[in-house]
């Protein structure tokens, strides 16, 4: 594997292990990570058209794969959409692709970005870090898997509030120490 891509995957796995799983930001992530059911794809796209092609390929791959072997995909695209506002605008295109492929209701796309910013928040608000990843990333998920996970974790609606409370409790200094 290309050392550039390998490092990006290592950085993303570290983020998944330390933040997403380590801080329990997603109670469903640990199981798929341990079972090695997460596909990491590093796109070399340098423009939106190539990223859309990669997104189509990965959505189709996930939809056709056996969930026991491939549960979710992290489509990491470090060379395009580094600006959060452009990335945020792209999410509408990504959802339109999902609909065009007739995969809405089957798959969904979650978003992570190094500059993630919730509407109405300041850029440095710790709340934003619940969705901050090392690189712009589209998380492709199965709707059925989400439904099963929610059935096991009935208080799924409190996850966002709990995550924000966790990050507020540790603050920016605690977040920075996490990466030492």
CSV table of C-alpha atoms in Angstrom, one decimal:
chain,number,residue,atom,x,y,z
A,1,UNK,CA,0.0,0.0,0.0
A,2,UNK,CA,1.1,3.5,-0.7
A,3,UNK,CA,2.7,5.0,2.5
A,4,UNK,CA,0.6,8.2,2.1
A,5,UNK,CA,-2.6,6.2,2.2
A,6,UNK,CA,-1.3,3.9,4.9
A,7,UNK,CA,-0.5,6.8,7.2
A,8,UNK,CA,-4.0,8.3,6.6
A,9,UNK,CA,-5.6,5.0,7.6
A,10,UNK,CA,-3.4,4.7,10.7
A,11,UNK,CA,-4.4,8.3,11.7
A,12,UNK,CA,-8.0,7.5,11.1
A,13,UNK,CA,-7.8,4.3,13.1
A,14,UNK,CA,-6.1,6.1,15.9
A,15,UNK,CA,-8.9,8.7,16.0
A,16,UNK,CA,-11.5,5.9,15.9
A,17,UNK,CA,-9.8,4.1,18.8
A,18,UNK,CA,-9.0,7.1,21.0
A,19,UNK,CA,-11.9,9.4,20.4
A,20,UNK,CA,-14.9,7.5,18.9
A,21,UNK,CA,-14.4,4.3,20.9
A,22,UNK,CA,-12.2,5.5,23.7
A,23,UNK,CA,-14.6,8.3,24.7
A,24,UNK,CA,-17.6,6.2,23.7
A,25,UNK,CA,-18.8,8.8,21.3
A,26,UNK,CA,-20.4,6.0,19.3
A,27,UNK,CA,-21.4,3.0,21.4
A,28,UNK,CA,-21.8,0.9,18.2
A,29,UNK,CA,-18.3,1.5,16.8
A,30,UNK,CA,-16.3,-0.9,19.1
A,31,UNK,CA,-17.9,-4.1,17.9
A,32,UNK,CA,-17.5,-3.5,14.2
A,33,UNK,CA,-13.9,-2.3,14.8
A,34,UNK,CA,-13.0,-5.4,16.8
A,35,UNK,CA,-14.6,-7.7,14.2
A,36,UNK,CA,-12.7,-5.9,11.5
A,37,UNK,CA,-15.9,-5.0,9.6
A,38,UNK,CA,-14.8,-1.4,8.9
A,39,UNK,CA,-13.5,-0.7,5.4
A,40,UNK,CA,-11.1,2.2,5.2
A,41,UNK,CA,-10.9,3.8,1.7
A,42,UNK,CA,-8.5,6.6,1.0
A,43,UNK,CA,-9.6,8.5,-2.1
A,44,UNK,CA,-7.0,10.2,-4.2
A,45,UNK,CA,-9.7,12.5,-5.6
A,46,UNK,CA,-8.6,16.1,-6.1
A,47,UNK,CA,-12.0,17.3,-7.4
A,48,UNK,CA,-15.6,16.6,-6.6
A,49,UNK,CA,-16.3,14.7,-9.8
A,50,UNK,CA,-13.7,12.0,-8.9
A,51,UNK,CA,-14.9,11.9,-5.3
A,52,UNK,CA,-18.5,11.3,-6.5
A,53,UNK,CA,-17.2,8.4,-8.7
A,54,UNK,CA,-15.5,6.9,-5.6
A,55,UNK,CA,-18.6,7.5,-3.5
A,56,UNK,CA,-20.7,5.6,-6.0
A,57,UNK,CA,-18.3,2.7,-6.0
A,58,UNK,CA,-18.1,2.5,-2.3
A,59,UNK,CA,-21.9,2.8,-1.8
A,60,UNK,CA,-22.4,0.0,-4.3
A,61,UNK,CA,-19.7,-2.1,-2.7
A,62,UNK,CA,-21.2,-1.7,0.8
A,63,UNK,CA,-24.7,-2.4,-0.4
A,64,UNK,CA,-23.6,-5.6,-2.1
A,65,UNK,CA,-21.3,-6.9,0.7
A,66,UNK,CA,-22.2,-9.4,3.3
A,67,UNK,CA,-22.8,-7.4,6.5
A,68,UNK,CA,-21.0,-10.1,8.5
A,69,UNK,CA,-17.8,-9.2,6.6
A,70,UNK,CA,-18.3,-5.5,5.8
A,71,UNK,CA,-20.5,-3.5,8.1
A,72,UNK,CA,-19.4,0.1,7.4
A,73,UNK,CA,-17.1,2.2,5.2
A,74,UNK,CA,-15.0,5.2,6.1
A,75,UNK,CA,-14.4,7.0,2.8
A,76,UNK,CA,-11.5,9.4,3.6
A,77,UNK,CA,-10.8,12.1,1.1
A,78,UNK,CA,-7.8,14.2,2.2
A,79,UNK,CA,-7.1,16.0,-1.0
A,80,UNK,CA,-10.6,17.5,-1.7
A,81,UNK,CA,-13.1,19.4,0.4
A,82,UNK,CA,-10.6,20.5,3.0
A,83,UNK,CA,-12.8,23.7,3.5
A,84,UNK,CA,-15.6,22.7,5.8
A,85,UNK,CA,-18.2,24.9,4.2
A,86,UNK,CA,-17.5,23.3,0.7
A,87,UNK,CA,-17.6,19.9,2.4
A,88,UNK,CA,-20.9,20.7,4.1
A,89,UNK,CA,-22.4,21.8,0.8
A,90,UNK,CA,-21.1,18.6,-0.8
A,91,UNK,CA,-23.2,16.5,1.7
A,92,UNK,CA,-26.3,17.5,-0.3
A,93,UNK,CA,-24.7,16.1,-3.4
A,94,UNK,CA,-23.7,12.9,-1.5
A,95,UNK,CA,-27.3,12.4,-0.3
A,96,UNK,CA,-28.5,13.0,-3.9
A,97,UNK,CA,-26.1,10.2,-5.1
A,98,UNK,CA,-27.6,7.9,-2.5
A,99,UNK,CA,-31.1,8.6,-3.8
A,100,UNK,CA,-30.1,8.3,-7.4
A,101,UNK,CA,-28.6,4.8,-6.7
A,102,UNK,CA,-31.9,4.0,-4.9
A,103,UNK,CA,-29.9,3.2,-1.7
A,104,UNK,CA,-31.6,5.8,0.5
A,105,UNK,CA,-33.4,3.8,3.3
A,106,UNK,CA,-30.7,1.1,2.8
A,107,UNK,CA,-27.6,3.1,3.5
A,108,UNK,CA,-26.9,6.5,5.0
A,109,UNK,CA,-24.0,8.9,5.1
A,110,UNK,CA,-22.6,10.5,8.3
A,111,UNK,CA,-20.1,13.3,8.1
A,112,UNK,CA,-16.8,14.0,9.8
A,113,UNK,CA,-14.3,16.7,9.1
A,114,UNK,CA,-11.2,18.3,10.8
A,115,UNK,CA,-13.0,21.7,10.8
A,116,UNK,CA,-16.5,20.4,11.6
A,117,UNK,CA,-18.7,23.1,13.0
A,118,UNK,CA,-22.3,22.8,14.1
A,119,UNK,CA,-24.6,25.6,13.0
A,120,UNK,CA,-24.7,28.4,15.5
A,121,UNK,CA,-21.5,27.3,17.3
A,122,UNK,CA,-18.1,29.1,17.4
A,123,UNK,CA,-15.3,27.4,15.5
A,124,UNK,CA,-13.4,26.5,18.8
A,125,UNK,CA,-16.5,25.2,20.6
A,126,UNK,CA,-15.6,21.8,22.1
A,127,UNK,CA,-19.0,20.5,21.0
A,128,UNK,CA,-17.8,20.5,17.4
A,129,UNK,CA,-15.1,17.9,18.2
A,130,UNK,CA,-17.8,15.2,18.4
A,131,UNK,CA,-17.6,15.2,14.6
A,132,UNK,CA,-14.0,16.2,14.0
A,133,UNK,CA,-11.8,13.6,12.3
A,134,UNK,CA,-8.2,13.8,11.1
A,135,UNK,CA,-9.3,14.2,7.5
A,136,UNK,CA,-12.6,14.9,5.6
A,137,UNK,CA,-14.5,11.6,5.9
A,138,UNK,CA,-17.8,10.2,4.7
A,139,UNK,CA,-19.0,7.4,6.9
A,140,UNK,CA,-21.2,5.0,4.9
A,141,UNK,CA,-23.6,3.0,7.2
A,142,UNK,CA,-26.3,0.4,6.8
A,143,UNK,CA,-29.7,1.5,7.9
A,144,UNK,CA,-30.5,-2.0,9.2
A,145,UNK,CA,-27.4,-2.0,11.3
A,146,UNK,CA,-28.4,1.3,12.8
A,147,UNK,CA,-31.9,0.0,13.6
A,148,UNK,CA,-30.4,-3.2,15.3
A,149,UNK,CA,-27.9,-1.1,17.3
A,150,UNK,CA,-30.7,1.3,18.5
A,151,UNK,CA,-32.8,-1.7,19.5
A,152,UNK,CA,-29.9,-2.9,21.7
A,153,UNK,CA,-29.2,0.7,22.9
A,154,UNK,CA,-32.7,2.1,23.4
A,155,UNK,CA,-31.5,5.5,24.6
A,156,UNK,CA,-29.8,6.3,21.3
A,157,UNK,CA,-31.4,9.7,21.3
A,158,UNK,CA,-29.2,10.7,24.3
A,159,UNK,CA,-25.9,9.9,22.6
A,160,UNK,CA,-25.4,13.4,21.1
A,161,UNK,CA,-26.1,15.1,24.4
A,162,UNK,CA,-23.9,12.6,26.3
A,163,UNK,CA,-21.1,13.2,23.8
A,164,UNK,CA,-21.3,17.0,24.2
A,165,UNK,CA,-21.3,16.6,28.0
A,166,UNK,CA,-18.2,14.3,27.8
A,167,UNK,CA,-16.3,16.7,25.6
A,168,UNK,CA,-17.3,19.8,27.7
A,169,UNK,CA,-16.1,17.9,30.8
A,170,UNK,CA,-12.7,17.3,29.3
A,171,UNK,CA,-12.4,20.7,27.5
A,172,UNK,CA,-10.0,21.6,24.8
A,173,UNK,CA,-7.0,20.9,27.0
A,174,UNK,CA,-8.3,17.4,27.7
A,175,UNK,CA,-8.9,16.8,24.0
A,176,UNK,CA,-5.4,17.9,23.2
A,177,UNK,CA,-4.0,15.6,25.9
A,178,UNK,CA,-5.8,12.7,24.4
A,179,UNK,CA,-3.5,12.9,21.4
A,180,UNK,CA,-0.2,13.0,23.3
